[in-house]
Short mmCIF file of C-alpha atoms and ligand atoms in Angstrom, two decimals:
data_model
loop_
_atom_site.label_atom_id
_atom_site.label_comp_id
_atom_site.label_asym_id
_atom_site.label_seq_id
_atom_site.Cartn_x
_atom_site.Cartn_y
_atom_site.Cartn_z
CA UNK A 1 0.14 -0.26 0.13
CA UNK A 2 1.18 3.42 -1.17
CA UNK A 3 1.39 5.99 1.49
CA UNK A 4 4.10 8.80 0.13
CA UNK A 5 1.78 11.17 0.53
CA UNK A 6 0.95 11.04 4.18
CA UNK A 7 4.47 10.44 4.47
CA UNK A 8 5.33 13.57 3.02
CA UNK A 9 2.73 15.40 4.43
CA UNK A 10 3.79 13.85 8.54
CA UNK A 11 7.55 14.51 7.57
CA UNK A 12 6.49 18.57 7.12
CA UNK A 13 3.76 18.60 10.35
CA UNK A 14 6.93 17.11 12.45
CA UNK A 15 8.15 20.31 11.91
CA UNK A 16 5.33 23.44 13.22
CA UNK A 17 3.40 20.40 15.53
CA UNK A 18 4.91 18.56 18.46
CA UNK A 19 4.96 14.79 16.97
CA UNK A 20 3.52 15.83 13.57
CA UNK A 21 -0.41 15.17 15.87
CA UNK A 22 -2.27 17.41 17.76
CA UNK A 23 -3.29 14.38 19.81
CA UNK A 24 -0.42 11.37 20.58
CA UNK A 25 -2.33 8.70 20.53
CA UNK A 26 -3.00 9.44 16.52
CA UNK A 27 1.27 9.07 16.89
CA UNK A 28 2.23 5.60 14.96
CA UNK A 29 4.98 5.90 18.08
CA UNK A 30 3.74 2.37 19.69
CA UNK A 31 3.54 0.12 16.61
CA UNK A 32 5.27 2.18 14.48
CA UNK A 33 5.45 3.38 10.32
CA UNK A 34 3.56 6.34 9.73
CA UNK A 35 0.09 7.35 10.13
CA UNK A 36 -2.29 7.67 7.55
CA UNK A 37 -3.19 10.93 6.38
CA UNK A 38 -6.95 10.97 5.73
CA UNK A 39 -9.04 13.93 3.93
CA UNK A 40 -12.35 12.20 3.73
CA UNK A 41 -14.98 9.95 5.49
CA UNK A 42 -17.82 8.08 4.67
CA UNK A 43 -19.59 5.82 6.56
CA UNK A 44 -17.60 2.88 7.83
CA UNK A 45 -14.85 4.26 5.38
CA UNK A 46 -11.73 5.98 5.76
CA UNK A 47 -10.02 7.57 2.48
CA UNK A 48 -6.17 8.67 2.74
CA UNK A 49 -4.27 11.46 0.75
CA UNK A 50 -2.95 8.44 -1.25
CA UNK A 51 -6.27 7.08 -2.13
CA UNK A 52 -6.26 4.20 -0.12
CA UNK A 53 -9.39 3.36 1.14
CA UNK A 54 -9.25 1.83 5.06
CA UNK A 55 -12.55 0.23 7.63
CA UNK A 56 -12.32 2.31 10.12
CA UNK A 57 -12.15 0.74 14.14
CA UNK A 58 -11.11 4.00 15.85
CA UNK A 59 -14.21 6.32 14.78
CA UNK A 60 -12.56 9.28 15.83
CA UNK A 61 -12.01 7.02 19.30
CA UNK A 62 -15.32 6.52 19.81
CA UNK A 63 -16.94 9.81 18.87
CA UNK A 64 -18.83 8.42 16.17
CA UNK A 65 -21.40 5.76 16.21
CA UNK A 66 -23.31 6.35 12.69
CA UNK A 67 -19.91 6.38 10.30
CA UNK A 68 -18.65 8.90 8.56
CA UNK A 69 -20.44 12.31 7.07
CA UNK A 70 -24.03 10.79 8.04
CA UNK A 71 -25.91 12.61 6.02
CA UNK A 72 -28.52 13.55 8.86
CA UNK A 73 -25.45 15.02 11.14
CA UNK A 74 -24.21 16.68 7.27
CA UNK A 75 -27.68 18.04 6.68
CA UNK A 76 -27.47 19.10 10.53
CA UNK A 77 -24.48 20.72 10.43
CA UNK A 78 -24.90 22.01 7.09
CA UNK A 79 -28.38 24.43 8.30
CA UNK A 80 -26.86 25.41 11.54
CA UNK A 81 -23.45 26.73 9.87
CA UNK A 82 -25.82 28.46 7.40
CA UNK A 83 -27.47 30.55 10.40
CA UNK A 84 -24.45 31.44 12.57
CA UNK A 85 -21.33 28.74 14.02
CA UNK A 86 -21.86 30.70 17.85
CA UNK A 87 -23.89 33.54 19.46
CA UNK A 88 -21.66 34.07 22.28
CA UNK A 89 -25.56 33.66 24.02
CA UNK A 90 -28.15 31.35 24.52
CA UNK A 91 -29.83 29.70 21.23
CA UNK A 92 -32.59 26.88 21.47
CA UNK A 93 -30.64 23.82 20.59
CA UNK A 94 -28.79 24.13 23.82
CA UNK A 95 -32.21 23.41 25.44
CA UNK A 96 -32.93 21.04 22.49
CA UNK A 97 -30.10 18.74 23.43
CA UNK A 98 -30.29 18.96 27.54
CA UNK A 99 -33.46 17.68 26.99
CA UNK A 100 -32.47 15.39 24.56
CA UNK A 101 -29.81 13.82 27.16
CA UNK A 102 -32.06 13.67 29.98
CA UNK A 103 -34.66 12.16 27.77
CA UNK A 104 -32.06 9.36 26.71
CA UNK A 105 -30.50 8.71 30.12
CA UNK A 106 -32.29 6.56 32.31
CA UNK A 107 -34.04 8.28 35.23
CA UNK A 108 -31.32 5.28 36.87
CA UNK A 109 -28.62 8.13 36.32
CA UNK A 110 -29.98 10.99 37.59
CA UNK A 111 -28.71 13.47 35.80
CA UNK A 112 -31.61 16.32 36.42
CA UNK A 113 -29.63 19.32 34.94
CA UNK A 114 -26.48 19.39 33.07
CA UNK A 115 -23.97 22.17 31.47
CA UNK A 116 -22.11 21.77 27.62
CA UNK A 117 -18.77 22.03 27.10
CA UNK A 118 -16.53 21.80 24.58
CA UNK A 119 -14.18 18.45 25.57
CA UNK A 120 -14.61 15.69 27.64
CA UNK A 121 -11.37 16.92 29.65
CA UNK A 122 -13.49 20.04 30.30
CA UNK A 123 -16.67 17.53 31.71
CA UNK A 124 -14.80 15.84 34.03
CA UNK A 125 -12.15 18.74 35.27
CA UNK A 126 -15.54 20.82 36.06
CA UNK A 127 -17.35 17.83 37.54
CA UNK A 128 -14.62 17.30 39.82
CA UNK A 129 -14.53 21.30 40.92
CA UNK A 130 -18.16 20.60 41.48
CA UNK A 131 -17.65 17.74 43.87
CA UNK A 132 -15.19 19.65 45.64
CA UNK A 133 -17.63 22.55 46.07
CA UNK A 134 -20.28 20.52 47.30
CA UNK A 135 -18.89 18.29 49.37
CA UNK A 136 -16.16 20.76 51.00
CA UNK A 137 -13.75 18.00 50.39
CA UNK A 138 -10.46 17.91 47.99
CA UNK A 139 -9.45 14.11 47.74
CA UNK A 140 -10.40 11.92 44.12
CA UNK A 141 -10.14 8.63 44.29
CA UNK A 142 -9.40 7.23 40.20
CA UNK A 143 -7.98 4.05 38.74
CA UNK A 144 -4.80 3.30 37.39
CA UNK A 145 -4.98 2.99 33.67
CA UNK A 146 -8.17 4.95 33.41
CA UNK A 147 -8.09 8.20 31.66
CA UNK A 148 -9.85 11.36 32.41
CA UNK A 149 -8.51 13.87 30.32
CA UNK A 150 -5.65 15.68 30.55
CA UNK A 151 -5.99 17.90 33.85
CA UNK A 152 -3.28 18.09 35.83
CA UNK A 153 -4.79 16.30 38.44
CA UNK A 154 -6.10 13.11 36.24
CA UNK A 155 -2.24 12.56 35.21
CA UNK A 156 -1.26 9.92 37.97
CA UNK A 157 -0.78 6.85 36.26
CA UNK A 158 -3.15 7.33 33.81
CA UNK A 159 -4.49 5.49 30.65
CA UNK A 160 -4.46 6.41 26.69
CA UNK A 161 -1.61 8.11 25.07
CA UNK A 162 -0.38 8.26 28.87
CA UNK A 163 0.24 4.63 29.21
CA UNK A 164 0.52 4.11 24.94
CA UNK A 165 3.94 6.22 25.37
CA UNK A 166 4.93 4.60 28.78
CA UNK A 167 4.90 7.75 30.81
CA UNK A 168 3.51 7.44 34.53
CA UNK A 169 3.05 10.91 34.76
CA UNK A 170 3.44 14.13 32.80
CA UNK A 171 5.48 16.85 33.56
CA UNK A 172 4.79 20.13 34.01
CA UNK A 173 2.27 19.54 37.00
CA UNK A 174 3.09 20.54 40.31
CA UNK A 175 3.01 17.45 42.95
CA UNK A 176 0.47 20.39 44.50
CA UNK A 177 -2.45 19.04 41.75
CA UNK A 178 -2.47 15.87 42.00
CA UNK A 179 -1.75 15.42 46.21
CA UNK A 180 -5.25 14.72 46.61
CA UNK A 181 -5.44 11.74 44.34
CA UNK A 182 -5.25 8.84 45.07
CA UNK A 183 -5.14 5.80 42.16
CA UNK A 184 -6.07 2.19 42.85
CA UNK A 185 -6.27 -0.42 40.65
CA UNK A 186 -9.29 -1.30 38.87
CA UNK A 187 -11.97 -3.93 39.91
CA UNK A 188 -10.40 -3.66 43.53
CA UNK A 189 -13.31 -2.48 45.95
CA UNK A 190 -11.19 -4.13 49.25
CA UNK A 191 -8.33 -1.46 46.97
CA UNK A 192 -11.24 1.18 47.13
CA UNK A 193 -12.10 0.63 50.99
CA UNK A 194 -8.32 0.68 52.17
CA UNK A 195 -8.27 4.34 50.65
CA UNK A 196 -11.62 5.40 51.72
CA UNK A 197 -10.54 4.21 55.41
CA UNK A 198 -7.18 5.57 55.27
CA UNK A 199 -8.47 8.94 54.04
CA UNK A 200 -11.57 9.11 56.60
CA UNK A 201 -13.62 12.14 55.38
CA UNK A 202 -11.04 13.77 52.98
CA UNK A 203 -12.45 12.23 49.62
CA UNK A 204 -14.66 14.74 47.77
CA UNK A 205 -15.23 11.95 44.70
CA UNK A 206 -14.91 8.45 42.92
CA UNK A 207 -14.59 9.27 39.31
CA UNK A 208 -14.98 6.16 37.29
CA UNK A 209 -15.03 4.95 33.64
CA UNK A 210 -17.60 2.32 34.60
CA UNK A 211 -16.09 -0.30 31.40
CA UNK A 212 -12.25 1.00 31.32
CA UNK A 213 -11.75 2.17 27.89
CA UNK A 214 -8.49 4.11 28.11
CA UNK A 215 -6.46 0.57 29.44
CA UNK A 216 -7.64 -1.57 26.38
CA UNK A 217 -11.49 -2.43 27.17
CA UNK A 218 -11.68 -3.61 30.89
CA UNK A 219 -15.04 -4.44 31.59
CA UNK A 220 -16.29 -4.09 35.41
CA UNK A 221 -16.24 -7.34 37.24
CA UNK A 222 -20.07 -8.18 38.38
CA UNK A 223 -20.01 -6.18 41.92
CA UNK A 224 -17.74 -3.66 41.06
CA UNK A 225 -19.73 -0.51 40.24
CA UNK A 226 -22.14 -1.72 42.99
CA UNK A 227 -19.74 -1.94 45.19
CA UNK A 228 -18.47 1.69 44.31
CA UNK A 229 -22.13 3.41 44.85
CA UNK A 230 -22.27 1.21 48.66
CA UNK A 231 -18.54 2.50 49.17
CA UNK A 232 -19.33 5.86 47.17
CA UNK A 233 -21.94 6.87 49.92
CA UNK A 234 -20.53 5.51 53.02
CA UNK A 235 -17.61 7.72 53.21
CA UNK A 236 -19.86 10.98 51.66
CA UNK A 237 -18.13 10.88 48.71
CA UNK A 238 -19.79 11.32 45.62
CA UNK A 239 -19.67 8.53 42.89
CA UNK A 240 -19.20 10.53 38.99
CA UNK A 241 -18.69 7.97 36.06
CA UNK A 242 -17.28 9.26 33.14
CA UNK A 243 -19.12 8.17 30.15
CA UNK A 244 -17.46 10.76 27.83
CA UNK A 245 -16.43 6.84 25.76
CA UNK A 246 -19.48 4.70 27.36
CA UNK A 247 -22.39 7.75 27.22
CA UNK A 248 -24.88 6.79 24.22
CA UNK A 249 -22.30 3.67 23.20
CA UNK A 250 -22.67 0.87 25.24
CA UNK A 251 -26.59 1.73 25.63
CA UNK A 252 -28.92 4.86 24.58
CA UNK A 253 -28.59 5.41 28.50
CA UNK A 254 -24.28 4.32 28.54
CA UNK A 255 -23.11 2.64 31.41
CA UNK A 256 -25.92 3.37 33.93
CA UNK A 257 -28.28 2.24 31.82
CA UNK A 258 -26.66 -0.92 30.99
CA UNK A 259 -25.82 -2.10 34.91
CA UNK A 260 -28.90 -0.04 36.34
CA UNK A 261 -26.20 1.81 38.72
CA UNK A 262 -27.09 5.65 39.98
CA UNK A 263 -23.88 7.65 39.67
CA UNK A 264 -23.90 11.01 41.63
CA UNK A 265 -22.67 13.13 38.63
CA UNK A 266 -22.14 11.86 35.31
CA UNK A 267 -19.66 13.21 32.39
CA UNK A 268 -20.37 12.60 28.74
CA UNK A 269 -18.58 13.76 25.38
CA UNK A 270 -17.60 11.88 22.38
CA UNK A 271 -21.10 10.92 20.64
CA UNK A 272 -23.37 13.33 21.83
CA UNK A 273 -21.36 16.29 19.93
CA UNK A 274 -21.77 13.83 17.29
CA UNK A 275 -18.33 15.04 15.75
CA UNK A 276 -18.45 18.23 16.45
CA UNK A 277 -16.34 18.87 19.86
CA UNK A 278 -18.78 19.23 22.69
CA UNK A 279 -19.07 17.39 26.60
CA UNK A 280 -21.39 17.37 29.42
CA UNK A 281 -22.03 17.35 33.03
CA UNK A 282 -25.07 16.73 35.03
CA UNK A 283 -26.23 15.15 38.15
CA UNK A 284 -28.59 15.80 40.48
CA UNK A 285 -30.30 19.00 40.89
CA UNK A 286 -29.04 20.29 44.34
CA UNK A 287 -25.41 19.69 43.34
CA UNK A 288 -25.80 21.57 40.02
CA UNK A 289 -27.21 24.82 41.40
CA UNK A 290 -23.67 24.99 42.30
CA UNK A 291 -22.32 26.09 39.19
CA UNK A 292 -21.91 29.98 38.36
CA UNK A 293 -24.05 31.93 37.81
CA UNK A 294 -26.78 29.92 40.56
CA UNK A 295 -23.98 29.53 42.92
CA UNK A 296 -19.79 29.29 44.24
CA UNK A 297 -18.32 26.24 41.92
CA UNK A 298 -17.36 28.87 38.30
CA UNK A 299 -17.58 26.96 35.08
CA UNK A 300 -17.30 28.74 31.89
CA UNK A 301 -16.59 28.40 27.93
CA UNK A 302 -16.59 30.45 25.39
CA UNK A 303 -17.72 28.24 22.46
CA UNK A 304 -19.67 25.95 25.38
CA UNK A 305 -23.22 25.42 23.76
CA UNK A 306 -22.84 27.02 20.24
CA UNK A 307 -25.60 26.25 17.67
CA UNK A 308 -23.32 24.56 15.44
CA UNK A 309 -22.33 21.65 17.75
CA UNK A 310 -25.64 21.92 19.21
CA UNK A 311 -27.05 20.50 16.14
CA UNK A 312 -24.34 17.86 15.45
CA UNK A 313 -25.09 16.34 18.78
CA UNK A 314 -28.88 16.32 18.19
CA UNK A 315 -28.84 14.75 15.11
CA UNK A 316 -26.78 11.89 16.78
CA UNK A 317 -29.32 11.63 19.73
CA UNK A 318 -31.80 11.17 17.26
CA UNK A 319 -30.25 8.60 15.38
CA UNK A 320 -29.65 6.50 18.75
CA UNK A 321 -33.24 6.66 19.46
CA UNK A 322 -34.33 4.87 16.09
CA UNK A 323 -35.24 1.29 17.33
CA UNK A 324 -32.05 -1.82 17.09
CA UNK A 325 -29.86 0.39 17.02
CA UNK A 326 -28.42 -1.24 20.74
CA UNK A 327 -29.71 -4.69 19.92
CA UNK A 328 -28.12 -4.51 16.44
CA UNK A 329 -24.55 -3.30 17.68
CA UNK A 330 -24.67 -5.99 19.82
CA UNK A 331 -24.90 -8.21 17.55
CA UNK A 332 -21.93 -7.24 15.40
CA UNK A 333 -20.04 -7.33 18.20
CA UNK A 334 -20.28 -10.47 19.52
CA UNK A 335 -19.84 -11.93 15.41
CA UNK A 336 -16.98 -10.18 15.72
CA UNK A 337 -15.70 -11.03 19.48
CA UNK A 338 -16.40 -14.73 17.89
CA UNK A 339 -14.86 -14.41 14.87
CA UNK A 340 -12.05 -13.15 16.87
CA UNK A 341 -11.76 -15.96 19.38
CA UNK A 342 -11.60 -18.36 16.89
CA UNK A 343 -9.42 -17.16 14.49
CA UNK A 344 -7.20 -17.01 17.59
CA UNK A 345 -8.12 -20.09 18.26
CA UNK A 346 -7.38 -21.12 15.05
CA UNK A 347 -3.72 -19.84 14.36
CA UNK A 348 -2.82 -20.60 18.09
CA UNK A 349 -1.78 -16.22 18.93
CA UNK A 350 -1.21 -16.03 22.35
CA UNK A 351 -4.26 -13.06 22.74
CA UNK A 352 -7.49 -12.69 24.13
CA UNK A 353 -10.80 -10.78 22.78
CA UNK A 354 -12.35 -8.45 25.83
CA UNK A 355 -15.67 -6.69 24.75
CA UNK A 356 -18.71 -5.24 25.45
CA UNK A 357 -20.83 -3.67 23.63
CA UNK A 358 -19.30 -1.75 20.51
CA UNK A 359 -15.58 -1.52 22.42
CA UNK A 360 -13.22 -4.26 21.76
CA UNK A 361 -9.84 -4.85 22.41
CA UNK A 362 -7.13 -7.70 21.37
CA UNK A 363 -5.09 -8.32 24.27
CA UNK A 364 -1.95 -10.08 23.38
CA UNK A 365 -2.09 -12.50 26.74
CA UNK A 366 -3.26 -15.04 27.50
CA UNK A 367 -4.97 -14.65 31.32
CA UNK A 368 -7.84 -12.32 31.35
CA UNK A 369 -6.98 -8.45 31.59
CA UNK A 370 -8.87 -7.05 34.18
CA UNK A 371 -6.48 -3.95 35.83
CA UNK A 372 -4.04 -1.95 34.32
CA UNK A 373 -1.05 -4.26 36.23
CA UNK A 374 -2.90 -7.30 33.33
CA UNK A 375 -2.71 -4.71 30.19
CA UNK A 376 0.36 -4.22 30.49
CA UNK A 377 1.80 -8.00 30.72
CA UNK A 378 0.21 -7.47 27.32
CA UNK A 379 3.33 -9.06 24.59
CA UNK A 380 3.40 -4.84 22.76
CA UNK A 381 6.04 -6.19 20.62
CA UNK A 382 2.98 -8.80 18.95
CA UNK A 383 0.44 -6.49 18.94
CA UNK A 384 2.36 -4.21 16.71
CA UNK A 385 2.83 -6.38 15.07
CA UNK A 386 -0.80 -7.29 14.14
CA UNK A 387 -1.70 -3.64 13.94
CA UNK A 388 0.73 -2.97 10.93
CA UNK A 389 -0.60 -6.27 8.84
CA UNK A 390 -4.02 -5.01 9.17
CA UNK A 391 -3.44 -1.57 8.13
CA UNK A 392 -1.60 -3.15 4.81
CA UNK A 393 -5.15 -5.15 4.78
CA UNK A 394 -6.82 -1.92 4.93
CA UNK A 395 -8.38 -2.17 8.38
CA UNK A 396 -7.06 1.33 10.58
CA UNK A 397 -6.91 -0.12 14.30
CA UNK A 398 -6.02 1.66 16.94
CA UNK A 399 -3.04 1.87 17.33
CA UNK A 400 -1.94 1.18 20.61
CA UNK A 401 -2.74 -2.09 22.76
CA UNK A 402 -4.66 0.84 25.68
CA UNK A 403 -7.17 1.57 23.50
CA UNK A 404 -10.11 -0.23 22.62
CA UNK A 405 -11.94 -0.75 19.20
CA UNK A 406 -15.20 1.01 17.98
CA UNK A 407 -18.08 0.26 15.66
CA UNK A 408 -21.19 1.51 14.70
CA UNK A 409 -24.17 1.64 12.73
CA UNK A 410 -22.11 1.77 9.13
CA UNK A 411 -20.60 -1.54 10.45
CA UNK A 412 -22.58 -4.06 8.59
CA UNK A 413 -22.21 -7.83 7.16
CA UNK A 414 -19.38 -6.92 4.12
CA UNK A 415 -17.15 -5.21 7.20
CA UNK A 416 -17.25 -8.19 9.41
CA UNK A 417 -16.23 -10.39 7.11
CA UNK A 418 -13.64 -8.40 5.48
CA UNK A 419 -12.28 -6.86 9.42
CA UNK A 420 -12.36 -10.96 10.34
CA UNK A 421 -10.69 -12.54 7.48
CA UNK A 422 -7.83 -9.42 7.35
CA UNK A 423 -7.55 -10.44 11.08
CA UNK A 424 -7.17 -13.91 10.81
CA UNK A 425 -3.96 -12.86 8.17
CA UNK A 426 -2.66 -10.97 10.83
CA UNK A 427 -2.93 -13.31 13.66
CA UNK A 428 -1.54 -16.22 11.24
CA UNK A 429 1.76 -14.89 10.34
CA UNK A 430 2.57 -15.17 14.45
N1 PMP B 1 -12.82 10.15 29.92
C1 PMP B 1 -13.04 9.61 29.13
C2 PMP B 1 -13.17 8.35 29.65
C3 PMP B 1 -12.03 9.67 27.56
O1 PMP B 1 -11.83 8.17 26.69
C4 PMP B 1 -11.87 11.15 27.27
C5 PMP B 1 -11.44 10.76 26.00
N2 PMP B 1 -11.00 9.81 25.44
C6 PMP B 1 -11.64 11.62 28.20
C7 PMP B 1 -12.09 11.65 29.02
C8 PMP B 1 -11.37 13.07 27.29
O2 PMP B 1 -11.96 13.65 26.20
P1 PMP B 1 -11.68 14.80 25.26
O3 PMP B 1 -10.77 14.29 24.75
O4 PMP B 1 -12.33 14.94 24.28
O5 PMP B 1 -10.63 16.24 26.38
#
């Protein structure tokens, strides 16, 4: 596959943009080779500047559930753009999208009010500020290998690109910013309880990816989320479900619906924006009433709730409300999971598949992955070989062992067949 134009753009970009990328996860450092540069996307496919077509299993890191350039989303954006992209004042789209979110999430999620922001990073950062403002406490408990955006306080044993690049933390983060961040292994309730006991009365929030996606796909053990709910309540800490990745993906009502757990605050992003920068945080009215201008917890944004992004989000949530969307995603995901498991068995590859709904990771290790330490035991060289062979066959797989692949409604039977044939060949080459 010729990727000369991509290689040339990458070289030029490296002199202007650090690493040639605007987000480290896009770089191919962990897998080697040059990332393709894309000029167009349509449905399940991306087209690079050299004219190659790829079956996209990254889906803008989970932001797209309905494929690239879905006609309904494109029409909504185009119509909104003609009316102006940002007013710096309220527009009806904000109300419509807020209403759609509250209706989509189950009553069980307990979102009575929400505030729109522009990125998942802003949403999680603001949710923690609110939790701290509400409780008057400063401690935050997170899980190693989880990623909640790049705000200072979260950059401790973080997942996603931080894990991919093998960084323990980030330079430039003041010690004071992470002083109150406590990190324990995912799926380890005893460790959570031990920290809560030891830090008695100081913990503002437990923040969790209800299905971890940023160390690869790691499902919660059956007792994990209910256990967190109970421990948070017992210790007077708020439970924040970071559903930036899982919201509108694992079910219309996200992980809260899928697992039937009621967090105190929820953060949303990715699919919520239909491919434009939108995220949100929300929760009970008594909590959200603390946000400025009503209350003392400050949070703001020049472009927050802009009509263009609201239109894209609304079109996306309308698509999510169609009957059968999540059943279809589950069926497609199951077919891929079973096909990959069979290919692994047939080829004798040392790998395992972990999936929840339309999130899936092929870990190059044999034992189940329940936390970041397990994930890190994977053979990242074997993963890199798999990635390169998939790319050569026109399958765009996330360029890191510590990320999930994402599927959407544009992935049909032809895509399943192509993906499984490519994977079988990639795994078979050892
Ligand atoms: N939380 C989670 C669970 C995420 O997966 C991400 C991004 N992958 C974020 C927060 C940060 O979102 P953003 O990149 O929009 O800042």
